[in-house]
Amino acid sequence: MKTTMKTIGILRARDIFLLLVLLSLALSCGSDDNGMDCPDPTNADCSPTLSSVAPVTGPKHTEVVITGENFGTDATKVSVSFNGTPGEVLGVTDTEVTVRVPARAYTGPITMEVDGFDLTGPEFVYELTYTVETLAGGGRGYEEGSGTAAKFDEPNDLVMDSKGNIFVVDRGNNAIRKIDPEGVVTTFTSRGGPGNEEEFHIPEGLAIDGDDNIYVADSGNHRIIKITPNGDWTLIAGSSLGIGYENAVSGVDARFNHPTAILVEEGEGNRALYVSDQYNHAIRKISLTHPTHEVSTYAGPTIANQPGERDGGLSDARFSGPWGMAKSGGTILLADYGNHRIRAIDQDTENVGTFTGGDRDHVTDVPRSDARFRYPSDVSVAGDGTIYITDTGNSCIRQIDPDGHVTTIAGVPENEGHNDGPGDVARFKFPYGLLYGGEGEIYVADTGNHAIRKITID
């Protein structure tokens, strides 16, 4: 009997010991400081797994739910990125993580880290949003000041220098205005220096080079002016003494008829200005390497008053009131205002083609071969090849993506007005100048509203 009782006592002690061991194992494998059912990522039976993601497309701030197992409950040990950009984790349970999509993530894979364990999900298709605000101006006038307290009179074009200052050609006020990075508007210049005291007369176009020299298409004076960063003027080509169509070895002997836009070319061995000579319906070239700034005809007719719409070699091509230009690789994109087209000048083959557009109209969300515009006036190209266009007659801003698809990103066709907000409710009034400023920002000279607008791409 004593032997039996002793055996039972030993068994009970062993059972208690085994129970304690099992309880200890259960506690260690049931939760760690992350609240995970399995704290050891190397254990295949309890490592985190990702099973589904919804939704997998949307704009910034979309809330995405990731489901799976063994995520734990500590949000500080869970991170989720969209195309490499971290999102905001809103909540974590052991089987579900909720995260907010960050701005400017763009399309790419969803990646996740759970307490040092890496997971990869599906691709998230990022939908861009376009938000319009008034940066400066609004209401005709001539006032210095900050933001909307300032006043312009038909601002027509704009450029940005290396310090982030925006310069605006204020056509109605015959001045060049400056908007600093804080949004303060001042007058940069309206008169020349010694020996060149004439004021601007209906200036319309601006360009800037790598040294922050500004070039002005002084349209009413039929001339091109260079202004250094410290405000010194130089007459590059043309003259206020008369309208004409003359090429010349010396730029000041050349003649223009209402030049409207300028493109700076700073390629190796080819430093030049290309000028849209509007009423001569031609693109003129001013050499910046020639000591006297020789002027020649680059594309279009060499005889005055020959508008038309024709593709072909440089001298055979015809334009109608050409306006703004931009470079895209070895191609000059030109807003052929009167022909309602964007033309492409291939600098290697010296051939002019129609890039997009046709009879005036508005057709959006179509391939560029089917797109239509109404008096497009300016073009700007982003680093990824996306093209932005001021569709002036339609009072809206159009985009051509690298795949050649045309959409309206801001404004409503033929519904001019002045309204800030999302692109599809924003309103413009006959915008002319356009500038892609980098970092997902577009600046627009909203001419009819006497304002500078800013479009933020997120």
CSV table of C-alpha atoms in Angstrom, one decimal:
chain,number,residue,atom,x,y,z
A,1,MET,CA,0.0,0.0,0.0
A,2,LYS,CA,2.8,2.3,0.9
A,3,THR,CA,4.5,1.5,-2.4
A,4,THR,CA,1.3,2.3,-4.4
A,5,MET,CA,0.8,5.7,-2.6
A,6,LYS,CA,4.4,6.6,-3.3
A,7,THR,CA,4.0,5.8,-7.0
A,8,ILE,CA,0.8,7.9,-7.2
A,9,GLY,CA,2.7,10.8,-5.6
A,10,ILE,CA,5.5,10.5,-8.1
A,11,LEU,CA,3.0,10.5,-11.1
A,12,ARG,CA,1.2,13.5,-9.7
A,13,ALA,CA,4.5,15.4,-9.4
A,14,ARG,CA,5.5,14.4,-12.9
A,15,ASP,CA,2.0,15.5,-14.3
A,16,ILE,CA,2.3,18.8,-12.6
A,17,PHE,CA,5.8,19.3,-14.0
A,18,LEU,CA,4.6,18.4,-17.5
A,19,LEU,CA,1.6,20.8,-17.2
A,20,LEU,CA,3.9,23.6,-16.1
A,21,VAL,CA,6.2,22.9,-19.1
A,22,LEU,CA,3.2,22.9,-21.5
A,23,LEU,CA,1.8,26.0,-20.0
A,24,SER,CA,5.2,27.7,-20.4
A,25,LEU,CA,5.4,26.7,-24.0
A,26,ALA,CA,1.9,27.8,-24.7
A,27,LEU,CA,2.5,31.2,-23.2
A,28,SER,CA,5.8,31.7,-25.1
A,29,CYS,CA,4.2,30.6,-28.4
A,30,GLY,CA,0.9,32.3,-27.8
A,31,SER,CA,2.1,35.9,-27.6
A,32,ASP,CA,5.3,38.0,-27.5
A,33,ASP,CA,5.5,41.8,-27.0
A,34,ASN,CA,4.1,42.2,-30.4
A,35,GLY,CA,1.0,40.3,-29.5
A,36,MET,CA,1.8,37.7,-32.3
A,37,ASP,CA,0.4,34.2,-32.1
A,38,CYS,CA,3.9,33.1,-33.1
A,39,PRO,CA,6.8,35.3,-32.2
A,40,ASP,CA,9.5,33.5,-34.0
A,41,PRO,CA,9.5,34.4,-37.8
A,42,THR,CA,11.7,31.5,-38.5
A,43,ASN,CA,9.0,29.0,-37.5
A,44,ALA,CA,7.0,28.3,-40.6
A,45,ASP,CA,4.0,27.2,-38.5
A,46,CYS,CA,3.6,30.7,-36.9
A,47,SER,CA,5.2,33.2,-39.2
A,48,PRO,CA,3.2,36.2,-40.5
A,49,THR,CA,1.4,35.6,-43.8
A,50,LEU,CA,-0.4,37.9,-46.2
A,51,SER,CA,-3.5,36.6,-47.9
A,52,SER,CA,-5.3,39.5,-49.5
A,53,VAL,CA,-5.3,43.3,-50.1
A,54,ALA,CA,-8.3,45.5,-50.8
A,55,PRO,CA,-8.6,47.8,-52.6
A,56,VAL,CA,-5.6,47.6,-54.9
A,57,THR,CA,-6.3,50.9,-56.7
A,58,GLY,CA,-7.1,54.4,-55.6
A,59,PRO,CA,-5.7,57.9,-55.0
A,60,LYS,CA,-3.8,59.3,-52.1
A,61,HIS,CA,-5.2,58.6,-48.6
A,62,THR,CA,-7.2,55.6,-49.7
A,63,GLU,CA,-7.6,53.2,-46.7
A,64,VAL,CA,-6.3,49.7,-47.6
A,65,VAL,CA,-7.1,46.6,-45.6
A,66,ILE,CA,-4.5,43.8,-45.6
A,67,THR,CA,-5.6,40.4,-44.3
A,68,GLY,CA,-3.5,37.5,-43.2
A,69,GLU,CA,-2.2,35.8,-40.0
A,70,ASN,CA,0.1,36.5,-37.1
A,71,PHE,CA,0.4,40.2,-37.6
A,72,GLY,CA,0.3,40.8,-33.8
A,73,THR,CA,-1.3,43.8,-32.2
A,74,ASP,CA,1.6,46.3,-31.8
A,75,ALA,CA,1.3,48.9,-34.6
A,76,THR,CA,4.8,50.1,-34.0
A,77,LYS,CA,6.2,46.8,-35.2
A,78,VAL,CA,4.2,46.8,-38.5
A,79,SER,CA,5.1,48.9,-41.5
A,80,VAL,CA,3.5,49.0,-45.0
A,81,SER,CA,5.0,50.8,-48.1
A,82,PHE,CA,3.5,51.5,-51.5
A,83,ASN,CA,6.0,51.5,-54.2
A,84,GLY,CA,8.7,52.2,-51.5
A,85,THR,CA,6.8,55.1,-49.9
A,86,PRO,CA,5.7,54.4,-46.3
A,87,GLY,CA,2.0,54.5,-45.6
A,88,GLU,CA,0.3,55.4,-42.3
A,89,VAL,CA,-0.7,52.4,-40.3
A,90,LEU,CA,-4.1,53.1,-38.8
A,91,GLY,CA,-4.8,49.8,-37.0
A,92,VAL,CA,-3.4,46.3,-36.4
A,93,THR,CA,-5.0,43.1,-35.3
A,94,ASP,CA,-3.5,39.6,-35.5
A,95,THR,CA,-5.3,39.0,-38.8
A,96,GLU,CA,-5.8,42.5,-40.3
A,97,VAL,CA,-3.8,45.7,-40.9
A,98,THR,CA,-5.4,49.0,-42.1
A,99,VAL,CA,-3.1,51.5,-43.7
A,100,ARG,CA,-3.6,54.8,-45.5
A,101,VAL,CA,-1.9,55.3,-49.0
A,102,PRO,CA,0.6,58.2,-48.9
A,103,ALA,CA,0.6,61.0,-51.4
A,104,ARG,CA,2.8,60.6,-54.5
A,105,ALA,CA,3.4,56.9,-54.0
A,106,TYR,CA,2.7,56.2,-57.6
A,107,THR,CA,2.0,52.7,-59.0
A,108,GLY,CA,4.1,49.9,-57.6
A,109,PRO,CA,4.2,46.9,-55.2
A,110,ILE,CA,2.8,46.8,-51.7
A,111,THR,CA,5.5,45.7,-49.2
A,112,MET,CA,5.1,44.9,-45.5
A,113,GLU,CA,7.3,44.3,-42.5
A,114,VAL,CA,6.0,42.6,-39.4
A,115,ASP,CA,8.5,42.5,-36.5
A,116,GLY,CA,11.4,42.0,-38.9
A,117,PHE,CA,9.6,39.6,-41.3
A,118,ASP,CA,9.2,40.9,-44.9
A,119,LEU,CA,6.1,40.3,-47.0
A,120,THR,CA,5.2,41.3,-50.5
A,121,GLY,CA,1.7,42.0,-51.7
A,122,PRO,CA,0.2,42.8,-55.1
A,123,GLU,CA,0.8,46.0,-57.2
A,124,PHE,CA,-1.2,49.0,-56.0
A,125,VAL,CA,-2.4,51.1,-59.0
A,126,TYR,CA,-2.0,54.7,-57.8
A,127,GLU,CA,-4.6,57.2,-59.2
A,128,LEU,CA,-3.2,60.8,-59.5
A,129,THR,CA,-5.2,63.7,-58.2
A,130,TYR,CA,-5.0,67.3,-59.4
A,131,THR,CA,-5.7,70.2,-57.0
A,132,VAL,CA,-5.9,73.8,-58.1
A,133,GLU,CA,-5.2,76.9,-56.0
A,134,THR,CA,-4.6,80.6,-56.6
A,135,LEU,CA,-1.0,81.3,-55.9
A,136,ALA,CA,-1.1,85.1,-56.6
A,137,GLY,CA,-3.3,87.7,-58.0
A,138,GLY,CA,-7.0,87.6,-58.8
A,139,GLY,CA,-8.6,90.8,-60.1
A,140,ARG,CA,-7.1,93.2,-62.6
A,141,GLY,CA,-4.7,95.8,-61.3
A,142,TYR,CA,-1.1,96.5,-60.5
A,143,GLU,CA,-0.3,95.9,-56.8
A,144,GLU,CA,2.6,94.4,-55.0
A,145,GLY,CA,1.9,92.1,-52.1
A,146,SER,CA,1.6,88.6,-50.9
A,147,GLY,CA,-0.5,86.0,-52.6
A,148,THR,CA,-3.9,87.1,-53.6
A,149,ALA,CA,-3.3,90.6,-52.3
A,150,ALA,CA,-1.1,91.2,-55.4
A,151,LYS,CA,-2.6,92.3,-58.7
A,152,PHE,CA,-1.7,91.6,-62.3
A,153,ASP,CA,-3.2,92.6,-65.7
A,154,GLU,CA,-3.3,89.7,-68.1
A,155,PRO,CA,-0.3,87.7,-67.0
A,156,ASN,CA,0.8,85.8,-70.1
A,157,ASP,CA,3.9,83.6,-69.4
A,158,LEU,CA,6.1,82.5,-66.6
A,159,VAL,CA,9.5,80.9,-65.8
A,160,MET,CA,11.3,79.7,-62.7
A,161,ASP,CA,14.9,80.4,-61.8
A,162,SER,CA,17.4,78.2,-59.9
A,163,LYS,CA,16.3,79.7,-56.5
A,164,GLY,CA,12.6,78.9,-57.0
A,165,ASN,CA,11.6,82.4,-57.9
A,166,ILE,CA,8.8,82.6,-60.5
A,167,PHE,CA,9.0,85.5,-63.1
A,168,VAL,CA,5.8,86.5,-64.8
A,169,VAL,CA,5.4,88.6,-67.9
A,170,ASP,CA,2.6,91.0,-66.9
A,171,ARG,CA,1.4,91.9,-70.4
A,172,GLY,CA,-1.2,94.5,-69.5
A,173,ASN,CA,1.1,96.3,-67.0
A,174,ASN,CA,4.1,96.1,-69.4
A,175,ALA,CA,6.3,94.7,-66.7
A,176,ILE,CA,8.1,91.6,-65.5
A,177,ARG,CA,6.9,90.6,-62.0
A,178,LYS,CA,8.6,88.3,-59.5
A,179,ILE,CA,7.0,85.8,-57.1
A,180,ASP,CA,9.4,84.7,-54.4
A,181,PRO,CA,9.2,81.2,-52.8
A,182,GLU,CA,7.1,82.7,-50.0
A,183,GLY,CA,4.6,84.0,-52.5
A,184,VAL,CA,5.5,87.7,-52.2
A,185,VAL,CA,5.0,89.6,-55.5
A,186,THR,CA,7.2,92.5,-56.6
A,187,THR,CA,8.1,94.2,-59.9
A,188,PHE,CA,11.4,92.8,-61.3
A,189,THR,CA,11.7,95.4,-64.1
A,190,SER,CA,9.6,97.4,-66.5
A,191,ARG,CA,12.3,99.6,-68.1
A,192,GLY,CA,15.8,99.2,-69.6
A,193,GLY,CA,19.1,100.4,-68.4
A,194,PRO,CA,21.3,103.2,-69.7
A,195,GLY,CA,20.9,103.6,-73.5
A,196,ASN,CA,17.8,101.4,-73.5
A,197,GLU,CA,15.2,103.4,-71.6
A,198,GLU,CA,12.2,102.2,-73.6
A,199,GLU,CA,9.5,100.5,-71.6
A,200,PHE,CA,8.1,97.2,-72.6
A,201,HIS,CA,5.1,97.2,-74.9
A,202,ILE,CA,2.7,94.3,-74.6
A,203,PRO,CA,5.4,91.7,-73.7
A,204,GLU,CA,4.1,88.2,-74.0
A,205,GLY,CA,6.8,85.5,-73.8
A,206,LEU,CA,9.6,84.5,-71.3
A,207,ALA,CA,12.4,82.0,-71.3
A,208,ILE,CA,15.3,81.4,-68.9
A,209,ASP,CA,18.7,79.9,-69.3
A,210,GLY,CA,21.0,77.9,-67.0
A,211,ASP,CA,22.6,81.1,-65.7
A,212,ASP,CA,19.2,82.6,-64.8
A,213,ASN,CA,19.3,85.1,-67.6
A,214,ILE,CA,15.8,85.9,-68.7
A,215,TYR,CA,14.7,86.5,-72.3
A,216,VAL,CA,11.6,88.5,-73.1
A,217,ALA,CA,9.5,88.5,-76.2
A,218,ASP,CA,8.7,92.2,-76.2
A,219,SER,CA,5.9,91.6,-78.6
A,220,GLY,CA,4.6,95.1,-79.1
A,221,ASN,CA,8.1,96.4,-79.8
A,222,HIS,CA,8.9,93.4,-82.0
A,223,ARG,CA,12.2,92.6,-80.3
A,224,ILE,CA,13.9,90.2,-78.0
A,225,ILE,CA,15.5,91.5,-74.7
A,226,LYS,CA,17.9,89.7,-72.4
A,227,ILE,CA,17.8,90.6,-68.7
A,228,THR,CA,20.6,89.4,-66.3
A,229,PRO,CA,19.8,88.3,-62.7
A,230,ASN,CA,20.8,91.7,-61.5
A,231,GLY,CA,18.4,93.5,-63.9
A,232,ASP,CA,20.8,94.6,-66.7
A,233,TRP,CA,19.2,94.8,-70.2
A,234,THR,CA,20.6,93.9,-73.6
A,235,LEU,CA,18.8,94.1,-76.9
A,236,ILE,CA,19.4,90.7,-78.6
A,237,ALA,CA,17.4,91.1,-81.8
A,238,GLY,CA,14.7,93.1,-83.5
A,239,SER,CA,13.8,96.7,-83.0
A,240,SER,CA,10.9,98.8,-81.8
A,241,LEU,CA,11.5,101.0,-84.9
A,242,GLY,CA,9.4,98.7,-87.2
A,243,ILE,CA,7.6,95.5,-88.0
A,244,GLY,CA,9.0,93.3,-90.7
A,245,TYR,CA,10.5,89.9,-91.7
A,246,GLU,CA,14.2,90.3,-92.1
A,247,ASN,CA,17.0,87.9,-91.2
A,248,ALA,CA,20.4,89.5,-90.5
A,249,VAL,CA,23.9,88.7,-89.3
A,250,SER,CA,23.5,91.4,-86.7
A,251,GLY,CA,20.4,90.6,-84.5
A,252,VAL,CA,19.5,94.3,-84.1
A,253,ASP,CA,19.1,94.6,-87.9
A,254,ALA,CA,16.6,91.7,-88.0
A,255,ARG,CA,12.9,92.3,-88.0
A,256,PHE,CA,10.0,90.4,-86.4
A,257,ASN,CA,6.2,90.7,-86.4
A,258,HIS,CA,4.8,90.2,-82.9
A,259,PRO,CA,7.1,87.6,-81.4
A,260,THR,CA,5.2,85.7,-78.7
A,261,ALA,CA,7.3,82.9,-77.2
A,262,ILE,CA,10.9,81.9,-76.8
A,263,LEU,CA,12.7,78.5,-76.3
A,264,VAL,CA,16.3,78.4,-75.0
A,265,GLU,CA,18.5,75.7,-76.5
A,266,GLU,CA,21.7,75.1,-74.5
A,267,GLY,CA,22.9,71.9,-76.2
A,268,GLU,CA,26.6,71.4,-76.8
A,269,GLY,CA,27.6,73.4,-79.9
A,270,ASN,CA,24.1,74.9,-80.3
A,271,ARG,CA,23.3,77.7,-77.9
A,272,ALA,CA,20.4,79.5,-79.5
A,273,LEU,CA,17.0,81.0,-79.0
A,274,TYR,CA,14.0,79.8,-81.0
A,275,VAL,CA,11.3,82.5,-81.3
A,276,SER,CA,7.7,82.1,-82.3
A,277,ASP,CA,7.3,85.0,-84.8
A,278,GLN,CA,3.5,85.0,-84.6
A,279,TYR,CA,2.4,87.1,-87.5
A,280,ASN,CA,5.2,86.0,-89.7
A,281,HIS,CA,3.9,82.4,-89.0
A,282,ALA,CA,7.5,81.2,-88.6
A,283,ILE,CA,10.0,80.0,-86.1
A,284,ARG,CA,13.1,82.2,-86.0
A,285,LYS,CA,16.5,81.2,-84.6
A,286,ILE,CA,18.9,83.6,-82.8
A,287,SER,CA,22.4,82.4,-82.3
A,288,LEU,CA,23.8,82.9,-78.8
A,289,THR,CA,27.3,81.8,-79.8
A,290,HIS,CA,27.5,84.3,-82.7
A,291,PRO,CA,29.0,87.6,-81.5
A,292,THR,CA,26.2,89.7,-83.0
A,293,HIS,CA,23.4,87.2,-82.5
A,294,GLU,CA,22.7,86.3,-86.1
A,295,VAL,CA,19.0,85.8,-86.9
A,296,SER,CA,17.7,83.2,-89.4
A,297,THR,CA,14.5,81.4,-90.2
A,298,TYR,CA,14.4,78.0,-88.6
A,299,ALA,CA,11.0,76.6,-89.7
A,300,GLY,CA,8.2,77.9,-91.8
A,301,PRO,CA,8.1,80.5,-94.6
A,302,THR,CA,10.9,82.9,-95.4
A,303,ILE,CA,8.4,85.4,-96.8
A,304,ALA,CA,6.0,87.4,-94.6
A,305,ASN,CA,2.3,86.6,-94.2
A,306,GLN,CA,2.2,83.0,-95.3
A,307,PRO,CA,0.1,81.1,-92.7
A,308,GLY,CA,-0.9,77.6,-93.4
A,309,GLU,CA,-1.1,74.0,-92.0
A,310,ARG,CA,1.4,71.7,-93.7
A,311,ASP,CA,3.9,69.1,-92.5
A,312,GLY,CA,7.2,68.5,-94.1
A,313,GLY,CA,10.8,69.8,-94.2
A,314,LEU,CA,11.6,72.9,-92.2
A,315,SER,CA,11.2,75.3,-95.0
A,316,ASP,CA,8.1,73.6,-96.4
A,317,ALA,CA,6.2,73.5,-93.2
A,318,ARG,CA,3.5,76.0,-92.5
A,319,PHE,CA,2.1,77.3,-89.2
A,320,SER,CA,-0.7,79.7,-88.1
A,321,GLY,CA,0.2,82.0,-85.3
A,322,PRO,CA,2.7,79.8,-83.6
A,323,TRP,CA,3.0,80.2,-79.8
A,324,GLY,CA,4.7,78.3,-76.9
A,325,MET,CA,7.4,75.7,-77.3
A,326,ALA,CA,9.1,73.1,-75.2
A,327,LYS,CA,11.8,70.5,-75.7
A,328,SER,CA,11.2,66.7,-75.5
A,329,GLY,CA,14.4,64.9,-76.2
A,330,GLY,CA,15.5,65.9,-79.7
A,331,THR,CA,12.1,67.3,-80.6
A,332,ILE,CA,10.6,70.8,-80.3
A,333,LEU,CA,6.9,70.7,-79.4
A,334,LEU,CA,5.1,73.8,-80.6
A,335,ALA,CA,1.6,75.1,-79.8
A,336,ASP,CA,0.3,75.9,-83.3
A,337,TYR,CA,-2.3,78.2,-82.0
A,338,GLY,CA,-4.3,79.0,-85.1
A,339,ASN,CA,-4.3,75.4,-86.3
A,340,HIS,CA,-5.4,74.0,-83.0
A,341,ARG,CA,-2.5,71.6,-83.0
A,342,ILE,CA,0.7,70.6,-81.3
A,343,ARG,CA,3.4,70.3,-83.9
A,344,ALA,CA,6.6,68.3,-83.5
A,345,ILE,CA,9.9,69.6,-85.0
A,346,ASP,CA,12.4,66.8,-85.2
A,347,GLN,CA,15.8,68.5,-84.9
A,348,ASP,CA,17.7,65.5,-86.2
A,349,THR,CA,15.7,64.8,-89.4
A,350,GLU,CA,14.7,68.5,-89.8
A,351,ASN,CA,11.1,67.5,-90.3
A,352,VAL,CA,7.9,69.0,-89.0
A,353,GLY,CA,4.9,66.8,-88.1
A,354,THR,CA,1.6,67.0,-86.4
A,355,PHE,CA,2.0,65.6,-82.9
A,356,THR,CA,-1.7,65.9,-81.9
A,357,GLY,CA,-4.8,67.9,-82.6
A,358,GLY,CA,-6.9,68.8,-85.7
A,359,ASP,CA,-10.1,70.8,-86.2
A,360,ARG,CA,-10.9,72.8,-83.1
A,361,ASP,CA,-13.0,71.0,-80.6
A,362,HIS,CA,-12.6,69.3,-77.2
A,363,VAL,CA,-12.3,65.5,-77.1
A,364,THR,CA,-10.7,64.1,-74.0
A,365,ASP,CA,-9.6,60.7,-72.7
A,366,VAL,CA,-8.5,59.6,-76.1
A,367,PRO,CA,-5.2,58.7,-77.9
A,368,ARG,CA,-3.3,61.8,-79.1
A,369,SER,CA,-4.1,60.9,-82.7
A,370,ASP,CA,-7.8,61.5,-81.9
A,371,ALA,CA,-7.4,64.5,-79.5
A,372,ARG,CA,-8.8,68.0,-80.3
A,373,PHE,CA,-7.9,71.4,-78.9
A,374,ARG,CA,-9.1,74.9,-79.2
A,375,TYR,CA,-6.3,77.5,-79.6
A,376,PRO,CA,-3.6,75.8,-77.6
A,377,SER,CA,-1.0,78.3,-76.5
A,378,ASP,CA,1.8,76.7,-74.4
A,379,VAL,CA,3.5,73.4,-73.8
A,380,SER,CA,5.6,72.2,-70.9
A,381,VAL,CA,7.3,68.8,-70.4
A,382,ALA,CA,8.0,66.9,-67.2
A,383,GLY,CA,11.0,64.8,-66.5
A,384,ASP,CA,9.1,61.5,-67.1
A,385,GLY,CA,8.0,62.7,-70.5
A,386,THR,CA,4.5,63.8,-69.5
A,387,ILE,CA,3.4,66.8,-71.6
A,388,TYR,CA,1.1,69.6,-70.3
A,389,ILE,CA,-0.8,72.0,-72.6
A,390,THR,CA,-2.8,75.1,-72.0
A,391,ASP,CA,-5.9,74.6,-74.1
A,392,THR,CA,-6.7,78.3,-74.1
A,393,GLY,CA,-9.9,78.3,-76.1
A,394,ASN,CA,-11.3,75.6,-73.9
A,395,SER,CA,-10.1,77.2,-70.7
A,396,CYS,CA,-8.5,74.0,-69.4
A,397,ILE,CA,-5.2,72.2,-68.9
A,398,ARG,CA,-4.6,69.0,-70.8
A,399,GLN,CA,-2.1,66.2,-70.3
A,400,ILE,CA,-0.5,63.7,-72.7
A,401,ASP,CA,1.0,60.8,-70.8
A,402,PRO,CA,4.1,58.9,-72.0
A,403,ASP,CA,1.8,56.3,-73.6
A,404,GLY,CA,0.2,59.0,-75.7
A,405,HIS,CA,-3.1,59.3,-73.9
A,406,VAL,CA,-4.8,62.7,-73.7
A,407,THR,CA,-6.8,63.8,-70.7
A,408,THR,CA,-8.1,67.0,-69.1
A,409,ILE,CA,-6.5,67.4,-65.7
A,410,ALA,CA,-8.0,70.7,-64.6
A,411,GLY,CA,-10.8,72.9,-65.8
A,412,VAL,CA,-14.0,72.2,-67.7
A,413,PRO,CA,-14.0,72.7,-71.5
A,414,GLU,CA,-15.7,75.9,-72.6
A,415,ASN,CA,-16.7,76.7,-69.0
A,416,GLU,CA,-14.5,79.6,-68.0
A,417,GLY,CA,-14.5,81.0,-64.5
A,418,HIS,CA,-12.4,81.3,-61.4
A,419,ASN,CA,-12.7,78.4,-59.0
A,420,ASP,CA,-10.1,76.5,-56.9
A,421,GLY,CA,-10.4,72.9,-55.8
A,422,PRO,CA,-10.1,69.5,-57.4
A,423,GLY,CA,-9.2,69.5,-61.1
A,424,ASP,CA,-12.6,68.5,-62.3
A,425,VAL,CA,-14.4,71.4,-60.5
A,426,ALA,CA,-11.7,74.1,-61.0
A,427,ARG,CA,-12.2,76.8,-63.5
A,428,PHE,CA,-9.8,79.0,-65.6
A,429,LYS,CA,-10.4,81.9,-67.9
A,430,PHE,CA,-8.3,81.7,-71.1
A,431,PRO,CA,-5.0,80.6,-69.6
A,432,TYR,CA,-1.9,81.1,-71.7
A,433,GLY,CA,1.5,80.4,-70.0
A,434,LEU,CA,2.3,77.1,-68.4
A,435,LEU,CA,5.3,75.8,-66.4
A,436,TYR,CA,5.9,72.4,-65.0
A,437,GLY,CA,7.9,73.3,-61.9
A,438,GLY,CA,9.0,69.9,-60.8
A,439,GLU,CA,8.0,68.0,-57.6
A,440,GLY,CA,4.5,67.5,-59.0
A,441,GLU,CA,3.6,71.2,-59.4
A,442,ILE,CA,2.3,73.1,-62.5
A,443,TYR,CA,2.1,76.9,-62.6
A,444,VAL,CA,-0.4,78.5,-64.9
A,445,ALA,CA,-0.7,82.1,-66.1
A,446,ASP,CA,-4.5,82.4,-65.9
A,447,THR,CA,-4.6,85.4,-68.2
A,448,GLY,CA,-8.4,86.2,-68.1
A,449,ASN,CA,-8.5,85.9,-64.3
A,450,HIS,CA,-5.4,88.1,-63.9
A,451,ALA,CA,-3.9,85.4,-61.6
A,452,ILE,CA,-1.2,82.8,-61.3
A,453,ARG,CA,-2.7,79.4,-60.5
A,454,LYS,CA,-0.9,76.3,-59.0
A,455,ILE,CA,-1.8,72.7,-59.8
A,456,THR,CA,-0.5,70.2,-57.3
A,457,ILE,CA,-0.2,66.6,-58.6
A,458,ASP,CA,-0.5,64.0,-55.8
